[in-house]
Short mmCIF file of C-alpha atoms in Angstrom, two decimals:
data_model
loop_
_atom_site.label_atom_id
_atom_site.label_comp_id
_atom_site.label_asym_id
_atom_site.label_seq_id
_atom_site.Cartn_x
_atom_site.Cartn_y
_atom_site.Cartn_z
CA UNK R 1 -12.79 -52.93 46.23
CA UNK R 2 -16.26 -54.43 46.54
CA UNK R 3 -17.30 -55.97 49.83
CA UNK R 4 -17.64 -59.36 48.13
CA UNK R 5 -14.58 -58.87 45.91
CA UNK R 6 -11.99 -60.43 48.19
CA UNK R 7 -10.55 -62.79 45.55
CA UNK R 8 -10.99 -65.79 47.79
CA UNK R 9 -9.32 -64.19 50.79
CA UNK R 10 -12.16 -64.69 53.29
CA UNK R 11 -10.06 -67.22 55.18
CA UNK R 12 -6.88 -65.15 55.17
CA UNK R 13 -5.22 -64.75 58.54
CA UNK R 14 -2.59 -62.05 58.79
CA UNK R 15 0.70 -63.96 58.33
CA UNK R 16 2.62 -60.74 58.87
CA UNK R 17 0.98 -60.38 62.26
CA UNK R 18 1.79 -63.97 63.17
CA UNK R 19 5.41 -63.61 62.12
CA UNK R 20 5.90 -60.44 64.13
CA UNK R 21 4.09 -61.56 67.28
CA UNK R 22 5.55 -65.05 67.41
CA UNK R 23 2.31 -66.35 68.98
CA UNK R 24 1.08 -68.37 66.02
CA UNK R 25 3.08 -71.16 64.47
CA UNK R 26 1.92 -72.16 60.96
CA UNK R 27 1.17 -75.80 60.31
CA UNK R 28 4.07 -77.81 58.94
CA UNK R 29 2.27 -78.34 55.64
CA UNK R 30 1.80 -74.63 55.06
CA UNK R 31 4.44 -72.66 53.13
CA UNK R 32 6.64 -70.41 55.24
CA UNK R 33 6.67 -66.72 54.31
CA UNK R 34 9.97 -64.90 54.29
CA UNK R 35 10.43 -61.38 55.67
CA UNK R 36 10.32 -60.12 52.11
CA UNK R 37 7.02 -61.94 51.53
CA UNK R 38 5.59 -60.36 54.67
CA UNK R 39 6.51 -56.89 53.45
CA UNK R 40 5.09 -57.62 50.01
CA UNK R 41 1.79 -58.80 51.51
CA UNK R 42 1.48 -55.75 53.73
CA UNK R 43 2.29 -53.50 50.79
CA UNK R 44 -0.38 -55.19 48.67
CA UNK R 45 -3.00 -54.82 51.39
CA UNK R 46 -2.10 -51.19 51.91
CA UNK R 47 -2.35 -50.69 48.16
CA UNK R 48 -5.91 -52.00 48.12
CA UNK R 49 -6.77 -49.67 50.98
CA UNK R 50 -4.95 -46.51 50.07
CA UNK R 51 -3.72 -45.83 46.59
CA UNK R 52 -2.69 -42.24 46.01
CA UNK R 53 -2.18 -41.64 49.72
CA UNK R 54 0.16 -44.54 50.45
CA UNK R 55 3.04 -42.29 51.47
CA UNK R 56 2.41 -43.25 55.07
CA UNK R 57 3.89 -46.70 54.45
CA UNK R 58 6.95 -47.15 56.68
CA UNK R 59 8.95 -48.54 53.72
CA UNK R 60 8.47 -45.32 51.79
CA UNK R 61 11.65 -43.32 52.22
CA UNK R 62 11.58 -41.13 49.14
CA UNK R 63 11.42 -37.38 49.76
CA UNK R 64 8.06 -35.68 49.61
CA UNK R 65 7.08 -32.10 49.03
CA UNK R 66 6.76 -29.72 51.97
CA UNK R 67 8.55 -29.30 55.28
CA UNK R 68 7.47 -32.67 56.71
CA UNK R 69 8.12 -36.20 55.55
CA UNK R 70 5.65 -38.22 53.50
CA UNK R 71 4.35 -40.23 56.45
CA UNK R 72 3.37 -37.07 58.33
CA UNK R 73 1.78 -35.40 55.30
CA UNK R 74 -0.27 -38.47 54.45
CA UNK R 75 -1.94 -38.38 57.86
CA UNK R 76 -1.77 -34.61 58.38
CA UNK R 77 -1.82 -32.74 55.05
CA UNK R 78 -2.69 -29.58 56.98
CA UNK R 79 1.04 -29.32 57.71
CA UNK R 80 1.54 -28.35 54.07
CA UNK R 81 1.11 -24.57 53.57
CA UNK R 82 -0.93 -24.98 50.37
CA UNK R 83 -3.30 -27.48 51.96
CA UNK R 84 -3.92 -25.21 54.93
CA UNK R 85 -5.30 -22.54 52.58
CA UNK R 86 -8.04 -24.76 51.15
CA UNK R 87 -11.59 -23.57 51.99
CA UNK R 88 -13.26 -25.61 54.73
CA UNK R 89 -10.01 -27.29 55.79
CA UNK R 90 -10.68 -27.10 59.52
CA UNK R 91 -14.19 -28.44 59.11
CA UNK R 92 -12.93 -31.37 57.04
CA UNK R 93 -10.23 -32.16 59.60
CA UNK R 94 -12.86 -32.17 62.33
CA UNK R 95 -14.69 -35.02 60.59
CA UNK R 96 -11.76 -37.49 60.68
CA UNK R 97 -12.56 -39.23 63.97
CA UNK R 98 -16.25 -39.50 63.12
CA UNK R 99 -15.54 -40.95 59.69
CA UNK R 100 -13.13 -43.54 61.09
CA UNK R 101 -15.65 -44.52 63.74
CA UNK R 102 -18.49 -45.09 61.28
CA UNK R 103 -16.24 -47.03 58.89
CA UNK R 104 -15.41 -49.63 61.54
CA UNK R 105 -18.83 -49.69 63.21
CA UNK R 106 -20.66 -53.00 62.88
CA UNK R 107 -23.85 -51.12 62.02
CA UNK R 108 -23.74 -50.13 58.29
CA UNK R 109 -26.38 -47.45 58.82
CA UNK R 110 -23.88 -45.22 60.59
CA UNK R 111 -21.75 -44.52 57.52
CA UNK R 112 -24.86 -43.90 55.44
CA UNK R 113 -26.00 -41.17 57.81
CA UNK R 114 -22.48 -39.75 57.75
CA UNK R 115 -22.75 -39.39 53.96
CA UNK R 116 -25.89 -37.28 54.42
CA UNK R 117 -24.11 -35.12 56.98
CA UNK R 118 -21.17 -34.48 54.65
CA UNK R 119 -23.47 -33.54 51.79
CA UNK R 120 -25.32 -31.07 54.01
CA UNK R 121 -22.04 -29.56 55.22
CA UNK R 122 -21.21 -28.37 51.68
CA UNK R 123 -17.44 -28.53 52.23
CA UNK R 124 -15.73 -28.51 48.79
CA UNK R 125 -15.05 -32.06 47.65
CA UNK R 126 -11.44 -31.20 46.85
CA UNK R 127 -10.97 -30.15 50.48
CA UNK R 128 -12.60 -33.35 51.72
CA UNK R 129 -10.34 -35.36 49.42
CA UNK R 130 -7.13 -33.82 50.76
CA UNK R 131 -8.02 -33.31 54.43
CA UNK R 132 -10.50 -36.12 55.15
CA UNK R 133 -10.64 -38.99 52.66
CA UNK R 134 -6.90 -39.32 52.01
CA UNK R 135 -5.76 -39.18 55.67
CA UNK R 136 -8.47 -41.64 56.73
CA UNK R 137 -7.44 -44.05 53.97
CA UNK R 138 -3.82 -43.76 55.14
CA UNK R 139 -4.90 -44.44 58.72
CA UNK R 140 -6.73 -47.60 57.63
CA UNK R 141 -3.49 -48.80 56.06
CA UNK R 142 -1.60 -48.00 59.25
CA UNK R 143 -4.05 -50.00 61.35
CA UNK R 144 -3.48 -53.06 59.20
CA UNK R 145 0.31 -52.78 59.37
CA UNK R 146 0.33 -52.19 63.14
CA UNK R 147 -2.06 -55.09 63.83
CA UNK R 148 -4.85 -52.84 65.07
CA UNK R 149 -7.20 -54.27 62.43
CA UNK R 150 -7.34 -57.51 60.46
CA UNK R 151 -7.78 -57.90 56.73
CA UNK R 152 -11.56 -58.18 56.69
CA UNK R 153 -12.03 -55.19 59.00
CA UNK R 154 -9.86 -53.05 56.76
CA UNK R 155 -11.52 -54.42 53.61
CA UNK R 156 -15.01 -53.56 54.86
CA UNK R 157 -13.89 -50.13 56.09
CA UNK R 158 -12.19 -49.33 52.78
CA UNK R 159 -15.29 -50.38 50.84
CA UNK R 160 -17.42 -48.08 52.98
CA UNK R 161 -14.93 -45.24 52.52
CA UNK R 162 -15.09 -45.69 48.76
CA UNK R 163 -18.89 -45.46 48.97
CA UNK R 164 -18.63 -42.25 50.99
CA UNK R 165 -16.22 -40.71 48.48
CA UNK R 166 -18.35 -41.65 45.47
CA UNK R 167 -21.66 -40.53 46.99
CA UNK R 168 -20.36 -37.17 48.17
CA UNK R 169 -18.51 -36.54 44.91
CA UNK R 170 -21.49 -37.28 42.69
CA UNK R 171 -23.90 -35.33 44.92
CA UNK R 172 -21.67 -32.28 44.63
CA UNK R 173 -21.31 -32.70 40.86
CA UNK R 174 -25.08 -32.84 40.39
CA UNK R 175 -25.53 -29.60 42.32
CA UNK R 176 -23.26 -27.56 40.06
CA UNK R 177 -23.61 -26.31 36.50
CA UNK R 178 -21.12 -27.95 34.16
CA UNK R 179 -18.97 -25.59 32.10
CA UNK R 180 -19.43 -25.54 28.34
CA UNK R 181 -15.83 -26.39 27.49
CA UNK R 182 -15.18 -29.17 29.96
CA UNK R 183 -11.76 -30.72 30.30
CA UNK R 184 -11.85 -34.50 30.17
CA UNK R 185 -9.82 -37.16 32.02
CA UNK R 186 -9.77 -40.92 31.48
CA UNK R 187 -8.74 -42.96 34.54
CA UNK R 188 -7.32 -46.45 34.22
CA UNK R 189 -5.31 -48.95 36.24
CA UNK R 190 -2.61 -51.55 35.71
CA UNK R 191 -3.52 -55.23 35.86
CA UNK R 192 -2.18 -55.64 39.39
CA UNK R 193 -4.26 -52.81 40.82
CA UNK R 194 -7.57 -53.58 42.50
CA UNK R 195 -10.66 -51.42 42.96
CA UNK R 196 -8.86 -48.79 44.96
CA UNK R 197 -9.99 -45.90 47.09
CA UNK R 198 -7.23 -43.84 45.51
CA UNK R 199 -8.88 -43.89 42.09
CA UNK R 200 -12.15 -42.73 43.65
CA UNK R 201 -10.38 -39.89 45.46
CA UNK R 202 -8.65 -38.79 42.25
CA UNK R 203 -11.96 -38.86 40.40
CA UNK R 204 -13.61 -36.77 43.12
CA UNK R 205 -10.87 -34.14 42.90
CA UNK R 206 -11.15 -33.72 39.13
CA UNK R 207 -14.94 -33.84 39.17
CA UNK R 208 -15.01 -31.11 41.81
CA UNK R 209 -12.79 -28.94 39.63
CA UNK R 210 -15.22 -29.17 36.72
CA UNK R 211 -13.62 -31.98 34.75
CA UNK R 212 -15.56 -34.71 32.95
CA UNK R 213 -14.31 -37.94 34.55
CA UNK R 214 -14.50 -41.25 32.71
CA UNK R 215 -13.08 -44.74 33.21
CA UNK R 216 -11.93 -45.69 36.69
CA UNK R 217 -10.88 -48.82 38.54
CA UNK R 218 -12.78 -51.07 36.11
CA UNK R 219 -10.71 -49.93 33.11
CA UNK R 220 -7.41 -51.80 32.74
CA UNK R 221 -4.51 -50.89 30.46
CA UNK R 222 -5.47 -53.29 27.68
CA UNK R 223 -6.84 -52.85 24.17
CA UNK R 224 -10.10 -51.45 25.51
CA UNK R 225 -8.13 -48.47 26.80
CA UNK R 226 -6.92 -47.53 23.32
CA UNK R 227 -10.44 -47.96 21.98
CA UNK R 228 -11.68 -45.44 24.55
CA UNK R 229 -8.88 -43.03 23.73
CA UNK R 230 -9.68 -43.14 20.01
CA UNK R 231 -13.42 -42.64 20.51
CA UNK R 232 -13.19 -39.09 21.88
CA UNK R 233 -10.54 -36.53 22.85
CA UNK R 234 -9.14 -36.42 26.39
CA UNK R 235 -6.98 -33.79 28.01
CA UNK R 236 -5.42 -36.21 30.47
CA UNK R 237 -4.89 -39.94 30.97
CA UNK R 238 -4.45 -40.98 34.62
CA UNK R 239 -2.86 -44.36 35.34
CA UNK R 240 -3.00 -45.96 38.80
CA UNK R 241 -0.07 -48.36 39.30
CA UNK R 242 -0.23 -50.92 42.08
CA UNK R 243 3.16 -52.67 41.90
CA UNK R 244 6.62 -51.37 41.09
CA UNK R 245 7.21 -54.34 38.78
CA UNK R 246 4.46 -52.93 36.53
CA UNK R 247 6.58 -49.92 35.58
CA UNK R 248 7.42 -51.58 32.26
CA UNK R 249 3.76 -52.09 31.37
CA UNK R 250 3.09 -48.49 32.29
CA UNK R 251 5.94 -47.21 30.13
CA UNK R 252 4.70 -49.29 27.17
CA UNK R 253 1.30 -47.59 27.41
CA UNK R 254 2.97 -44.18 27.44
CA UNK R 255 5.13 -45.01 24.42
CA UNK R 256 2.15 -46.30 22.47
CA UNK R 257 0.10 -43.20 23.25
CA UNK R 258 2.94 -40.89 22.28
CA UNK R 259 3.43 -42.80 19.02
CA UNK R 260 -0.23 -42.44 18.00
CA UNK R 261 -0.74 -39.13 16.14
CA UNK R 262 -4.41 -38.78 17.10
CA UNK R 263 -3.75 -38.85 20.86
CA UNK R 264 -0.06 -38.01 21.24
CA UNK R 265 -0.74 -34.48 22.54
CA UNK R 266 -2.75 -35.78 25.48
CA UNK R 267 -1.01 -35.41 28.86
CA UNK R 268 -0.33 -38.51 30.97
CA UNK R 269 -0.17 -38.76 34.77
CA UNK R 270 0.85 -41.77 36.86
CA UNK R 271 0.09 -42.39 40.53
CA UNK R 272 -0.85 -45.16 42.92
CA UNK R 273 0.86 -47.28 45.59
CA UNK R 274 3.84 -48.16 43.37
CA UNK R 275 4.54 -44.52 42.59
CA UNK R 276 4.25 -43.60 46.25
CA UNK R 277 6.66 -46.36 47.26
CA UNK R 278 9.22 -45.82 44.47
CA UNK R 279 8.68 -42.46 42.73
CA UNK R 280 12.14 -42.45 41.15
CA UNK R 281 11.26 -45.59 39.17
CA UNK R 282 8.59 -43.59 37.34
CA UNK R 283 10.42 -40.32 36.77
CA UNK R 284 11.88 -41.23 33.36
CA UNK R 285 9.22 -43.36 31.69
CA UNK R 286 7.71 -40.48 29.74
CA UNK R 287 4.80 -39.44 31.96
CA UNK R 288 4.05 -35.73 32.11
CA UNK R 289 3.13 -35.89 35.81
CA UNK R 290 4.08 -38.20 38.69
CA UNK R 291 1.68 -37.81 41.64
CA UNK R 292 2.11 -39.09 45.19
CA UNK R 293 -0.74 -37.50 47.11
CA UNK R 294 -4.22 -36.03 46.84
CA UNK R 295 -2.61 -32.59 47.05
CA UNK R 296 -0.43 -33.44 44.05
CA UNK R 297 -3.59 -34.33 42.15
CA UNK R 298 -5.17 -30.99 43.02
CA UNK R 299 -2.14 -29.09 41.77
CA UNK R 300 -2.04 -31.23 38.63
CA UNK R 301 -5.69 -30.55 37.79
CA UNK R 302 -5.09 -26.80 37.91
CA UNK R 303 -2.12 -26.92 35.54
CA UNK R 304 -3.38 -29.08 32.66
#
């Protein structure tokens, strides 16, 4: 999400907040939003804030890996035994409050200096992704849904977080020697998905593990995707899905890939807010991997 890419939503007031508080009565000429509409709006906002890490959404009731539920793991991945073993985990956890503070600070210089501090700290990017970036993104979503922040505050904070993720990820990539036989991933999104933090976090994980990362939130699942896939070989195609009603579009992409001899052996992974909210809807559409968290992405990258 770009700071100026609000799709005409500058004047948006939180209708979900108004409906819950009862303090604001919409004008008679304005359309009334049902409870279902309120939930849909909140889910969409959360999706633009936190893609892969959306398991903290209160509507998400599907089981998650580990001893704790998905809401707890989204905010506190250190409760998962595998996550606790990651190098630099404690240091990354210690940055959470500082990162949140600089994301919501009116002074933009604060988050820029925080980027420099993270780069100097030399904590592995994969550890930052799981223990810092993902939980902070989930917390931003929580603050919207609990009325602690309005749309524009969350939008600006999420844009800054995306900048932090991208800067730290690319700085780390430039400081390492790329392997000769690099595995390659192409990241894409469904039409309903926006420029999400989740895609940036996924890219940072794979880049940190030595993968060549191409595509991203600007690449939609249209004909340009198949052109990219035919131009060079990829080991993995990652699809970020924003809405559950896009499961059909996602399955059509998978079927087309699997029916094309040149690329049919490539693995396919799906993730994003829709997968987090309704993982069972994506279990039987032909994807090789269904991911619901940054930790899932880490495990996926090591098994392809």
